[in-house]
Short mmCIF file of C-alpha atoms in Angstrom, two decimals:
data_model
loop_
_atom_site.label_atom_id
_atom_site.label_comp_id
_atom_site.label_asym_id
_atom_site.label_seq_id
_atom_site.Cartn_x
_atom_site.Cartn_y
_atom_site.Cartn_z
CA UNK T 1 0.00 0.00 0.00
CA UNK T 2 1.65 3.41 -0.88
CA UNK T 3 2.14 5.99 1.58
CA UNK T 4 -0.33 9.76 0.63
CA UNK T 5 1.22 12.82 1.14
CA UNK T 6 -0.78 16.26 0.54
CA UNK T 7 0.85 19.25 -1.34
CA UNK T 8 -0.57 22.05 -0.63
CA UNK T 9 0.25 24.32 -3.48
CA UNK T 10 0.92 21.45 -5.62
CA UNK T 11 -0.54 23.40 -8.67
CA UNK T 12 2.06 26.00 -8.91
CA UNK T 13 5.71 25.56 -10.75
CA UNK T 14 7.30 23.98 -7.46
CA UNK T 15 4.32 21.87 -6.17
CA UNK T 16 3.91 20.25 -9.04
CA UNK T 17 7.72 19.23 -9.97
CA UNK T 18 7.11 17.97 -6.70
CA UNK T 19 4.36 16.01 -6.95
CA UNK T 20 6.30 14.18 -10.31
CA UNK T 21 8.86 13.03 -8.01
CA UNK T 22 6.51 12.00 -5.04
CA UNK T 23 4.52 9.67 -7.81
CA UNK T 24 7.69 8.82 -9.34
CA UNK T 25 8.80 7.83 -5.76
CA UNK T 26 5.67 5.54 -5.23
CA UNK T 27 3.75 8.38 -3.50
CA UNK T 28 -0.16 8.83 -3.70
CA UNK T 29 -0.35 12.20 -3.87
CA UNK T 30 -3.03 14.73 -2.85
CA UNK T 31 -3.19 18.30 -3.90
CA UNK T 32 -4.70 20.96 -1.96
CA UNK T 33 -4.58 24.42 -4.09
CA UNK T 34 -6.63 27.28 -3.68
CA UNK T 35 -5.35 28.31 -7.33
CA UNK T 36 -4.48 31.68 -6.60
CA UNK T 37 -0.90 31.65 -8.13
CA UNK T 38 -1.18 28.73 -10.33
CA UNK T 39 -3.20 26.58 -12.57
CA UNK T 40 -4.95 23.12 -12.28
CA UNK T 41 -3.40 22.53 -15.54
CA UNK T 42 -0.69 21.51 -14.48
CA UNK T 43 -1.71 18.78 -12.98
CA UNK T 44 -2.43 17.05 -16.53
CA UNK T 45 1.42 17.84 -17.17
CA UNK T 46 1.78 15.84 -14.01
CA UNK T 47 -0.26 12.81 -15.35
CA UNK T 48 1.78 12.94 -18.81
CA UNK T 49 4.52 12.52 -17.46
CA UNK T 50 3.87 10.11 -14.53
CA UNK T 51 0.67 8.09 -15.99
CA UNK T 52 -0.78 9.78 -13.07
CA UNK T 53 -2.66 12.24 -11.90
CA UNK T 54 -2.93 13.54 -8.24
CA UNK T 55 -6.20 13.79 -6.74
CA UNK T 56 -7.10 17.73 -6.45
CA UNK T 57 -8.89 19.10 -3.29
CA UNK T 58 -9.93 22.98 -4.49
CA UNK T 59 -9.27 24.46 -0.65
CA UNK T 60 -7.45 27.72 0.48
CA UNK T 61 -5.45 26.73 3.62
CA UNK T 62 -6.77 30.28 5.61
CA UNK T 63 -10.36 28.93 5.69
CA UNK T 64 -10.12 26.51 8.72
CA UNK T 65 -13.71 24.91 7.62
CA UNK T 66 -13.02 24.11 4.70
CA UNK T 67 -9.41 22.58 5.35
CA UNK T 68 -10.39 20.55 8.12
CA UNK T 69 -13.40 19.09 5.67
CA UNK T 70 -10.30 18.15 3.13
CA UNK T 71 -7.88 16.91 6.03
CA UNK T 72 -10.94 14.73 6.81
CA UNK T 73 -11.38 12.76 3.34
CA UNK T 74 -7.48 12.31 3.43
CA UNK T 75 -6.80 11.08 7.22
CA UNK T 76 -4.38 8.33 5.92
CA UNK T 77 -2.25 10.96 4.53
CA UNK T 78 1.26 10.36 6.25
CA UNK T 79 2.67 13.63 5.75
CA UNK T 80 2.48 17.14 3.89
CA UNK T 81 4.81 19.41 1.79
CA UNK T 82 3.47 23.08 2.52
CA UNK T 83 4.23 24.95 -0.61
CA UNK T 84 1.28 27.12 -0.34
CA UNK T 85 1.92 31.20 0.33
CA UNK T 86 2.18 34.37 -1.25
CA UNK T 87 5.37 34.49 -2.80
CA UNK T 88 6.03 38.58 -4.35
CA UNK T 89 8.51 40.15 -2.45
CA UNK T 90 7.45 43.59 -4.01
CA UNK T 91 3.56 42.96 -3.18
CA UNK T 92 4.39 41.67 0.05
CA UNK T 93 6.18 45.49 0.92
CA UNK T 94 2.94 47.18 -0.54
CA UNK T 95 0.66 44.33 1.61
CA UNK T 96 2.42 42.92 4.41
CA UNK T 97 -1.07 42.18 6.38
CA UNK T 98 -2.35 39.95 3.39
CA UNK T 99 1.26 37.96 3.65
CA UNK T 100 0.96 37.85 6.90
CA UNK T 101 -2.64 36.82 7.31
CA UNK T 102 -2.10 34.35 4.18
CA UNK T 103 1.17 32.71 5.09
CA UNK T 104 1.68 32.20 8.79
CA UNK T 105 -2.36 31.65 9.71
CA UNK T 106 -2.59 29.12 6.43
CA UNK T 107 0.79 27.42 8.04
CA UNK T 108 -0.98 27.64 11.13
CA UNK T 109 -4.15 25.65 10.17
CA UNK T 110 -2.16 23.14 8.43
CA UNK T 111 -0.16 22.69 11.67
CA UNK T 112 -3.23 22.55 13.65
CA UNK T 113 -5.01 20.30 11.35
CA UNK T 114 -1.69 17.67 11.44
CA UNK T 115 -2.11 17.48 14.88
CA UNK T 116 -6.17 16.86 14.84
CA UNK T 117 -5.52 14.36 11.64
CA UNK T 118 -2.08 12.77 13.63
CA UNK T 119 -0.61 13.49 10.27
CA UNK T 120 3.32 13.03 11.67
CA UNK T 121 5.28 15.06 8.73
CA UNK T 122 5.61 18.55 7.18
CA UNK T 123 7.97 19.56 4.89
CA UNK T 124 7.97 23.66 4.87
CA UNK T 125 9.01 25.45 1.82
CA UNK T 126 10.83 28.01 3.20
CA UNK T 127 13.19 30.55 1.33
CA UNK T 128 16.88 31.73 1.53
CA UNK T 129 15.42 35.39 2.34
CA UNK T 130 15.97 33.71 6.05
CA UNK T 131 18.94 34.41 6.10
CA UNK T 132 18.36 37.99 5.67
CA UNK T 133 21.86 39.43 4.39
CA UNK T 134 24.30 36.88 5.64
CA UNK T 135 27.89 37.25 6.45
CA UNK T 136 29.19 34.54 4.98
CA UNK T 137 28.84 32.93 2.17
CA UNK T 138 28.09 30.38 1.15
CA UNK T 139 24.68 30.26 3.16
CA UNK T 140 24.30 26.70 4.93
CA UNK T 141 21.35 24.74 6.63
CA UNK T 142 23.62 25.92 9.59
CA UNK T 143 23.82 29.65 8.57
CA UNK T 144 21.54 31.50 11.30
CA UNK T 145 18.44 32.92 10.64
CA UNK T 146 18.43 36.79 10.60
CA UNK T 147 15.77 39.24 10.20
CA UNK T 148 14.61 39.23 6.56
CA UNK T 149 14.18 42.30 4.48
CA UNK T 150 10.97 41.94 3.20
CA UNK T 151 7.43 40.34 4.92
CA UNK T 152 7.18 37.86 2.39
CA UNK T 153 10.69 37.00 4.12
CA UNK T 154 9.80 37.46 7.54
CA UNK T 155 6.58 35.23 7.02
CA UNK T 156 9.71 32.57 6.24
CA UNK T 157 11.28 32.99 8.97
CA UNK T 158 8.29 33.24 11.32
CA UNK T 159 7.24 29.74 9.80
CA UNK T 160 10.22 28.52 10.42
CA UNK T 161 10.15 29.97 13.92
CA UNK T 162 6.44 28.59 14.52
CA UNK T 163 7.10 24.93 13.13
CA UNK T 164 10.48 24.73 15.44
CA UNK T 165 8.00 25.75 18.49
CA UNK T 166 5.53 23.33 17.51
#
């Protein structure tokens, strides 16, 4: 029996690379996508080149609801890769609240939701802004994480702050 692991953001450019080499990996694969920076699309590209394609759960991980009711249908998932976030570093300067809002509280309900579904893995996209402007290069999994310079940055490194706490 192979092992499900959700993606949220699997539709976009990264999250859906990934979900090749999940299926290619013997993976089922489970994509929750709210669509707002990518296209279901790509999922067929997924299936032409795998023979596959991943299941696709139409949720946006901010509404609790509706995230729990897709956790739900997938409690034998064993894990999740959390691509999903607001990704502009320019936008995020003219809208920090809406990166904010959109990237720590959607990492938020997926934590909470792993926890209520005893799903045991994440796997956080994060980003080098993390490191902030380091000063030495080159930056390391061991290189310390400084104040970023942006809030699409500092939602990074509050994630990775929150899912080291949790």
């Amino acid at each position: 029996m192979s092992k499900k692991i959700i993606v949220t953001g699997g539709a976009g450019y990264i999250g859906s690379h990934t979900c090749v080499a999940l299926i290619e990996s013997g993976f089922d694969v489970v994509v929750f996508d709210n669509l707002s920076n990518s296209n279901v699309g790509s999922l067929d590209g997924v299936a032409r080149i795998t023979g596959t394609r991943p299941e696709f759960v139409h949720v946006d991980c901010t509404n609790i609801d509706a995230l729990r009711s897709a956790f739900a249908a997938h409690r034998d998932a064993v894990g999740v890769i959390h691509f999903a976030a607001l990704k502009a570093v320019g936008e995020s300067v003219e809208k920090p609240l809406l990166y904010y809002r959109n990237n720590l509280g959607g990492l938020i309900n997926v934590l909470d939701l792993m926890r209520e579904f005893d799903v045991p893995n994440i796997v956080f996209s994060s980003s080098a802004t993390v490191y902030g402007v380091p000063d030495n290069l080159p930056v390391t999994e061991e290189t310390p994480l400084q104040p970023a310079t942006s809030p699409y940055g500092q939602t990074k490194v509050m994630g990775e702050n929150i899912i080291r706490d949790t």
